[in-house]
Coordinates of C-alpha atoms and ligand atoms in Angstrom, one line a residue:
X1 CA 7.7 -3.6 31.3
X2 CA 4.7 -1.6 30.3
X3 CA 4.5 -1.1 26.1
X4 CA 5.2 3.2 25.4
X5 CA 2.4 5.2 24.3
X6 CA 4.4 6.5 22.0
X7 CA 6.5 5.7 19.6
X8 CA 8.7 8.3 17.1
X9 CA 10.2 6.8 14.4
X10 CA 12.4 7.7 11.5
X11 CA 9.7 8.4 8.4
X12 CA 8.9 5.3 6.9
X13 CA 8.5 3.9 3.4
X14 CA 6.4 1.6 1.5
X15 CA 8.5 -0.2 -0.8
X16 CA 5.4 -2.0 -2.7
X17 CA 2.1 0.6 -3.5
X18 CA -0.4 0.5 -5.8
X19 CA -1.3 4.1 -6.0
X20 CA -3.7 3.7 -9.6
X21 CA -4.5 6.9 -11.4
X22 CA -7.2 9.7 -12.3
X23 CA -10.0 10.2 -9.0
X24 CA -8.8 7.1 -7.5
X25 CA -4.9 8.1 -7.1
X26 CA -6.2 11.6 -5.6
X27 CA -8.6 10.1 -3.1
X28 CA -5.9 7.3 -1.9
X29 CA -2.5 9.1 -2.3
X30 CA -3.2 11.5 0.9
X31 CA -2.8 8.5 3.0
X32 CA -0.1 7.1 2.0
X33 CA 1.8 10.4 1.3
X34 CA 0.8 11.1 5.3
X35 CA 2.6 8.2 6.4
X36 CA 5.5 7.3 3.8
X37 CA 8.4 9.3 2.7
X38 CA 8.4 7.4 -0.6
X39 CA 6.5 4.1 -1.9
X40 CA 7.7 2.2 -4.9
X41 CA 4.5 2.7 -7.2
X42 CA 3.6 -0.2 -8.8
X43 CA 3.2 0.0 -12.6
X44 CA -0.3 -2.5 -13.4
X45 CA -2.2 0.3 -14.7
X46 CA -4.2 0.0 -17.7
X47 CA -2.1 0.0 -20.3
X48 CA 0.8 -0.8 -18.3
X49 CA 3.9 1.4 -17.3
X50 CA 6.2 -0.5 -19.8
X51 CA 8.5 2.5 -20.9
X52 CA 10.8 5.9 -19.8
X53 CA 8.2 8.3 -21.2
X54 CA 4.8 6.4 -19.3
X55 CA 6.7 6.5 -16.3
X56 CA 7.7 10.0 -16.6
X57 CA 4.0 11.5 -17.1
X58 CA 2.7 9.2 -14.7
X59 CA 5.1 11.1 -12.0
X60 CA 4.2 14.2 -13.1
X61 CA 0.8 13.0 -12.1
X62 CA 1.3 11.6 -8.6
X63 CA 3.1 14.5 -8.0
X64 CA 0.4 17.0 -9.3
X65 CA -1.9 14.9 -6.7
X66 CA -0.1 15.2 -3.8
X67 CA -1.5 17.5 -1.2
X68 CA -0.1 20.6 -0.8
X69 CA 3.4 20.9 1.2
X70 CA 3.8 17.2 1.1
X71 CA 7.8 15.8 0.5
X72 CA 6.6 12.3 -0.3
X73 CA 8.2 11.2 -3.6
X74 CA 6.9 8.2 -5.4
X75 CA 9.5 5.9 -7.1
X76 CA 8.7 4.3 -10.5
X77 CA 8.9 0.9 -11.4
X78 CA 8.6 -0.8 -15.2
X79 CA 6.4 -3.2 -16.2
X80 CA 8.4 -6.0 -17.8
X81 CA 6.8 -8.0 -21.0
X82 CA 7.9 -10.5 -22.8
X83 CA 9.0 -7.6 -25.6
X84 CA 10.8 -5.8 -22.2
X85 CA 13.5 -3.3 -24.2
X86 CA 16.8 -4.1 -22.0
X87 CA 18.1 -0.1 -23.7
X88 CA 15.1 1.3 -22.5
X89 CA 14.8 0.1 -19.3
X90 CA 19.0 1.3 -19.4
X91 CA 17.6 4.0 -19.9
X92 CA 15.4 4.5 -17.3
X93 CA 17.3 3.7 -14.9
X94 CA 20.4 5.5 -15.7
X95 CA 18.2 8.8 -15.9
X96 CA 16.8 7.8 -12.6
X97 CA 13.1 7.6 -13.5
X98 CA 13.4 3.8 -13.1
X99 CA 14.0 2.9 -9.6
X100 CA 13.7 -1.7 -10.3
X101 CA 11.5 -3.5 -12.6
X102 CA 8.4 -5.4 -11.7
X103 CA 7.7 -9.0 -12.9
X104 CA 4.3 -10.2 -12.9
X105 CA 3.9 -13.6 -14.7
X106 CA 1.6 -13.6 -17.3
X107 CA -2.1 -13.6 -15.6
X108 CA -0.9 -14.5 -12.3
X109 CA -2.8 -11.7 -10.6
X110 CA -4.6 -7.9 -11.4
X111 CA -3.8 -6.2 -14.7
X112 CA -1.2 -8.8 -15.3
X113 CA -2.1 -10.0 -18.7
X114 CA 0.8 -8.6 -20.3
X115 CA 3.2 -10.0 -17.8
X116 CA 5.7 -12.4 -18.4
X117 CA 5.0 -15.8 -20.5
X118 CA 8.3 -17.4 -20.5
X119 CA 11.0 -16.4 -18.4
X120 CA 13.4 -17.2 -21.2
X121 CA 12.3 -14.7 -23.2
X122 CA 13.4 -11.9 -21.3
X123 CA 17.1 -13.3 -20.0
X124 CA 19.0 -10.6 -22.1
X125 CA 16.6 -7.6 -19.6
X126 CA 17.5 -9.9 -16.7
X127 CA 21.3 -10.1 -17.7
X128 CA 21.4 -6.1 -18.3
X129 CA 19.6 -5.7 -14.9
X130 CA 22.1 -8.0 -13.1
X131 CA 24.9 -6.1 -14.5
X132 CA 23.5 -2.6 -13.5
X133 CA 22.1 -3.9 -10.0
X134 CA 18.9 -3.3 -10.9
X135 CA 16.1 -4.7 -8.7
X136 CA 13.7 -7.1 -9.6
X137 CA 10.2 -7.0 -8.3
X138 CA 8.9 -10.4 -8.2
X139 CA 5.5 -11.2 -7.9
X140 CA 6.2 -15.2 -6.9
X141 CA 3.1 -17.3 -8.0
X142 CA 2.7 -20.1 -10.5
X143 CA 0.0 -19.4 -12.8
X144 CA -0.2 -23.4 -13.4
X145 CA -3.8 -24.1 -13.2
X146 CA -2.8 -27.5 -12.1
X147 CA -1.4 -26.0 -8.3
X148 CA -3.2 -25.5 -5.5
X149 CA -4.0 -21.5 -5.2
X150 CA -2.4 -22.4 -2.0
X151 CA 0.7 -24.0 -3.2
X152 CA 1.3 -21.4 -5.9
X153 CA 3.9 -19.1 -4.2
X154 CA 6.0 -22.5 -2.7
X155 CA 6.0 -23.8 -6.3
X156 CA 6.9 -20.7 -7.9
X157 CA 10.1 -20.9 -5.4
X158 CA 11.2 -24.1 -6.7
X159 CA 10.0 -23.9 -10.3
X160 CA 11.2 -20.2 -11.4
X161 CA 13.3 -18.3 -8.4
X162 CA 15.5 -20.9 -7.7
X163 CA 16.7 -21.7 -11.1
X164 CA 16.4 -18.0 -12.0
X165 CA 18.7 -16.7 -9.0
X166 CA 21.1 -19.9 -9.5
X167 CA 21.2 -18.7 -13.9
X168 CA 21.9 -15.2 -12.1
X169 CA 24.1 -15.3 -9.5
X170 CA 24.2 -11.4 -9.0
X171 CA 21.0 -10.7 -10.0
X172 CA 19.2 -8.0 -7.2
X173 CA 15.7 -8.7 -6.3
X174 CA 12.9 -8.4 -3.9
X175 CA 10.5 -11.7 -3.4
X176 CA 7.5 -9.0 -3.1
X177 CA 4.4 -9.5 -0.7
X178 CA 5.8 -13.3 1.2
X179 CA 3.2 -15.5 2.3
X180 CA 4.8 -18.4 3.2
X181 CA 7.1 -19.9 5.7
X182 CA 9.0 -21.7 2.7
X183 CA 9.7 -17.8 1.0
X184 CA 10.8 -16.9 4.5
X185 CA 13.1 -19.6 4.3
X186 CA 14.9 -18.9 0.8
X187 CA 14.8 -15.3 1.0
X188 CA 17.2 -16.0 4.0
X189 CA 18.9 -18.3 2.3
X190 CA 19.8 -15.7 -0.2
X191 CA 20.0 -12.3 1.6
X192 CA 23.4 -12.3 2.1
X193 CA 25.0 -9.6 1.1
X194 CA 22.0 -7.3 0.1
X195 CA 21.3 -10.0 -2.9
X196 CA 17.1 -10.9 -1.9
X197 CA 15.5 -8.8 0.2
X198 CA 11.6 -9.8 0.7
X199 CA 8.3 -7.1 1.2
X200 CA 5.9 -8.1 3.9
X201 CA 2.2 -6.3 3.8
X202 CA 0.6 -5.4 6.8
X203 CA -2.3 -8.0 5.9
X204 CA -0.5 -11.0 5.5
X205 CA 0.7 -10.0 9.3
X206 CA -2.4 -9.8 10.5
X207 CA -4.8 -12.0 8.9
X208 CA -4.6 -15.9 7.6
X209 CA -7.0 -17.4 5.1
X210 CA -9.5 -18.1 7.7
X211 CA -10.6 -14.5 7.2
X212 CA -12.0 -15.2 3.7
X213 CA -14.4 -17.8 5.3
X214 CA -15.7 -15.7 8.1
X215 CA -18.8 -16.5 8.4
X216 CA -19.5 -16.3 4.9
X217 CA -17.1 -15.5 1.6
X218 CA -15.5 -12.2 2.7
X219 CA -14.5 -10.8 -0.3
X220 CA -12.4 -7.6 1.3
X221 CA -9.9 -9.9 2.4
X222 CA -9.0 -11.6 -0.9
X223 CA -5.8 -10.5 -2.7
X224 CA -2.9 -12.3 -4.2
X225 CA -1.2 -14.2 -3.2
X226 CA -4.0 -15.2 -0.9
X227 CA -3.1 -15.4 3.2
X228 CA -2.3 -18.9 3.8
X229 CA -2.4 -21.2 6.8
X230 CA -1.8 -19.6 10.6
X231 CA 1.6 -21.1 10.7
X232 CA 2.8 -19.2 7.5
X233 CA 1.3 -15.8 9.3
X234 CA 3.3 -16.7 12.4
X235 CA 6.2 -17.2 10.0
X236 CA 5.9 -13.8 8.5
X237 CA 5.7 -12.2 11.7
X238 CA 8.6 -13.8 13.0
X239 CA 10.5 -12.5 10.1
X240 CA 9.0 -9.2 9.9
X241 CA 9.7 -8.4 13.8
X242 CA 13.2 -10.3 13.9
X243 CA 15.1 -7.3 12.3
X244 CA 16.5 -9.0 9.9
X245 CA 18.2 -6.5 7.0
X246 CA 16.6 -8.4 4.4
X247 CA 12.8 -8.3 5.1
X248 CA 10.9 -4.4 4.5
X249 CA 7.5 -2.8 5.0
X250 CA 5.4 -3.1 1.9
X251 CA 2.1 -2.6 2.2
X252 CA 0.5 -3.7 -1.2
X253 CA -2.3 -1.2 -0.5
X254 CA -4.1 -2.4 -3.7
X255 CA -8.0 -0.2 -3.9
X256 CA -10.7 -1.5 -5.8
X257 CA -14.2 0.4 -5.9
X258 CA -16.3 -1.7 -3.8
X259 CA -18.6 -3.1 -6.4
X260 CA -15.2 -4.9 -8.1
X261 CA -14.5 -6.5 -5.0
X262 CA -18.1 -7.8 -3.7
X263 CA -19.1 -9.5 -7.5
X264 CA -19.2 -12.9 -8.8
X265 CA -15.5 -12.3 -9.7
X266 CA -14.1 -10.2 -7.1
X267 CA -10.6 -8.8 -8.1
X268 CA -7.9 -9.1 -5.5
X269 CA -6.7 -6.4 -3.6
X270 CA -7.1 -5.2 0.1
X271 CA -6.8 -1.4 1.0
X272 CA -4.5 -0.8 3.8
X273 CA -3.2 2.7 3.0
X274 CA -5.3 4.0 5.4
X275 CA -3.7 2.9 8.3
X276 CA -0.9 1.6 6.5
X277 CA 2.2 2.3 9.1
X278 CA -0.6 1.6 12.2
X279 CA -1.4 -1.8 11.6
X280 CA 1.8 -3.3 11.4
X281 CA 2.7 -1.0 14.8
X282 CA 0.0 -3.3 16.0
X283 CA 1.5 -6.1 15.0
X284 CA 5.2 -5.5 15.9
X285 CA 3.3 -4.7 19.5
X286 CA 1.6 -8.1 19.9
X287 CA 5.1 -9.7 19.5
X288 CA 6.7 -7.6 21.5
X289 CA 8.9 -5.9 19.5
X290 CA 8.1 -2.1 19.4
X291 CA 12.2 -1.6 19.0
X292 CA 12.5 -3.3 16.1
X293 CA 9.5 -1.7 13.8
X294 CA 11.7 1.3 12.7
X295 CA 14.3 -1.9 11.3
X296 CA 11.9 -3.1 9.3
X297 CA 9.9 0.5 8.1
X298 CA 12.0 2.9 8.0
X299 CA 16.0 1.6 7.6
X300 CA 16.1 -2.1 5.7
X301 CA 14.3 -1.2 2.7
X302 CA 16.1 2.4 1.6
X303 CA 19.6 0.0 2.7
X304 CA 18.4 -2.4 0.1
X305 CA 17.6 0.0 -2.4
X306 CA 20.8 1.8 -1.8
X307 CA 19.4 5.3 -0.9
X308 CA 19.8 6.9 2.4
X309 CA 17.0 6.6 5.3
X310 CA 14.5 10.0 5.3
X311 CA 15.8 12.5 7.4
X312 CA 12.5 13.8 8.9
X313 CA 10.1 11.2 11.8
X314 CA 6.7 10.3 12.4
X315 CA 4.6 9.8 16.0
X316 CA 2.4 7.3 16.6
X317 CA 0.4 7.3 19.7
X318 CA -1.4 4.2 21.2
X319 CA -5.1 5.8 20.8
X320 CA -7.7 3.8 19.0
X321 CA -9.9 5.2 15.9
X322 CA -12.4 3.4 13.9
X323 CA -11.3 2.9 10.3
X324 CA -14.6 4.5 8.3
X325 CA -16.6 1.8 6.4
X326 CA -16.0 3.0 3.6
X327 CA -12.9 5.6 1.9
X328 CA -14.1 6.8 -1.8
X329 CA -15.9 4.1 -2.8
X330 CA -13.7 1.5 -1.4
X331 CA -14.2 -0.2 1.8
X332 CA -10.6 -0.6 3.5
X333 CA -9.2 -3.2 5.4
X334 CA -10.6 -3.2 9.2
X335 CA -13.6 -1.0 8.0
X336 CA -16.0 0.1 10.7
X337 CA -13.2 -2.0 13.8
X338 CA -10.7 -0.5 15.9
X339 CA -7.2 0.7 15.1
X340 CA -5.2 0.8 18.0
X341 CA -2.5 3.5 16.8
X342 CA -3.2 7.2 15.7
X343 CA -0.7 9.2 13.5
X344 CA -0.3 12.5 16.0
X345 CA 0.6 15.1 13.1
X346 CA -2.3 13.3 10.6
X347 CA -6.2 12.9 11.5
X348 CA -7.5 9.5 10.5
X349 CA -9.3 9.9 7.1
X350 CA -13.5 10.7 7.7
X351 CA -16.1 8.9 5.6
X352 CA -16.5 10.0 1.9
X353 CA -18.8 9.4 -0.6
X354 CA -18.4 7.1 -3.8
X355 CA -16.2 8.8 -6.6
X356 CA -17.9 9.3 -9.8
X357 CA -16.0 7.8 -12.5
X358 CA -13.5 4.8 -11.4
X359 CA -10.7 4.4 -13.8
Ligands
DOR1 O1 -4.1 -8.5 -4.3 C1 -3.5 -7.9 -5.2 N1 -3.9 -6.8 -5.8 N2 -2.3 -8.5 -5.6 C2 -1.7 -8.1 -6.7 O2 -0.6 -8.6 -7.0 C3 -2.2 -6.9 -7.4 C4 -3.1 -6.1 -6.7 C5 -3.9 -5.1 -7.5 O3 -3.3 -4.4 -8.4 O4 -5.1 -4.9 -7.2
ZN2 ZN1 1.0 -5.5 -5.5

């Protein structure tokens, strides 16, 4: 059977988005707001989104950005501390401003330092979450200096998510951006009944930690957790692709202006909004499994978030574009190679320039 040339799908979204603020949110939001009906915005800003009213004018915000006509509608999340305010959170979710929570442990990964220390210390926010079915966002990394950067996520599963789902029993959460076959594994293990549901970024599909290596130390494909081994990427595909209700697109499109990335620190983050619904097409092609792309983009993640699908589609047509080398000042993932899918309704973003101030 010959693959289609195109392929119409039910509008996805991206349930895990770094969207930042001031220039940078208006030169990335377009793409994502081209692709996704909605994105679950992540809330590592500086300060952090810890409270109703941050979360509220940051909205407004992404919303004032948006290009004209467009129906995307960014969710909010809240940053939980170790001084988390179970009523306000309440509070935030009951208004609907609050659509989960997000859990970074402390200094695990980007604008985390006022993540979590102790995950005793916020039990009564996790008890008032588990009694409203609120999700928790997890990012799943020991910060233990003693593990292996590589070992971190299957440590993390052992050391903190077990214990913390078994403490929990009904508990609602999403084990965000998997890199591992052992997180494929327990995210099964738990999906039943809509309890763990898992993101999976395009990257993570599509690269493994080879590509930090290439030839030289690549810092535009660093982020956390980091890719891992090929057999943890064939995992993730196999997860991704299988249709399984409990695995979701995310993309973890995560910008940095390019002189943050390529420095003697480099932070982590690779950009994939610009072709953030093409790559994994490309991927859900290799396997062949074209059917089951719309499981995993459009339907599993608005099931797990108990809201209804979008009502509207998207085309995708097997052309190939060149992602530009470099979008506002940051250079995105694939910059300057081939993209085998083209949006039909959207153009793929042109070259521009550097923005002037980065916040
Ligand atoms: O690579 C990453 N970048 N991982 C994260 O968890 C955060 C993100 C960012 O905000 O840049
Ligand atoms: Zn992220």
């Amino acid at each position: 059977m010959t693959a289609p040339h195109t392929l119409t799908l039910r509008r996805p979204d991206d349930w895990h988005l770094h969207l930042r603020d001031g220039e940078m949110l208006r030169a990335v939001l377009p793409a994502s707001a081209a692709r996704f009906g909605r994105a679950i915005v992540m809330p590592n800003l500086r300060p952090p989104v810890t409270g109703v009213a941050e979360a509220l004018a940051y909205r407004e915000r992404i919303v004032a950005a948006l290009p004209s006509g467009s129906r995307f509608r960014p969710l909010m999340t809240c940053y939980a501390t170790d001084a988390a305010d179970p009523d306000e959170i309440e509070r935030g979710w009951s208004d609907g401003v609050f659509a989960a929570v997000k859990l970074y442990p402390a200094h695990a990964t980007t604008n985390s330092d006022h993540g979590v220390s102790d995950f005793s210390r916020i039990v009564p926010l996790l008890e008032r979450m588990q009694s409203l079915g609120m999700p928790l966002l997890v990012h799943g990394e020991v910060t233990d200096p003693a593990v292996d950067m590589f070992d971190r996520e299957a440590v993390f599963i052992e050391r903190v998510l077990s214990p913390l789902l078994a403490a929990l029993p009904r508990l609602r959460l999403v084990f965000e951006h998997v890199t591992t076959a052992q997180a494929v594994a327990f995210v099964r293990a738990h999906a039943a009944g809509g309890r763990v549901g898992a993101t999976i970024t395009a990257h993570h599909l599509l690269i493994n930690r080879n590509a930090m290596f290439a030839g030289g130390l690549r810092p535009h494909a660093y982020c956390l957790p980091v890719a891992k081994r090929e057999r943890h990427r064939k995992a993730l595909v196999e997860a991704a692709t299988s249709g399984e209700a409990a695995f979701f697109l995310g993309t973890d499109s995560a910008p940095h202006p390019v002189a943050a990335k390529e420095s003697a620190c480099g932070c982590a983050g690779i950009f994939t909004a610009p072709a953030g619904l093409e790559l994994y097409a490309e991927v859900f092609e290799q396997a062949g499994a074209l059917d089951r792309l719309e499981a995993f983009a459009s339907l599993n993640g608005p099931r797990f978030y108990r809201l209804p699908p979008n009502d509207d589609t998207i085309t995708l047509v097997r052309r190939p574009w060149t992602m530009p080398a470099e979008i506002a000042g940051v250079v995105p993932f694939r910059a300057g190679e081939e993209i085998a899918w083209t949006l039909t309704e959207t153009p793929p973003l042109a070259e521009t320039p550097p923005l002037a101030e980065t916040p």
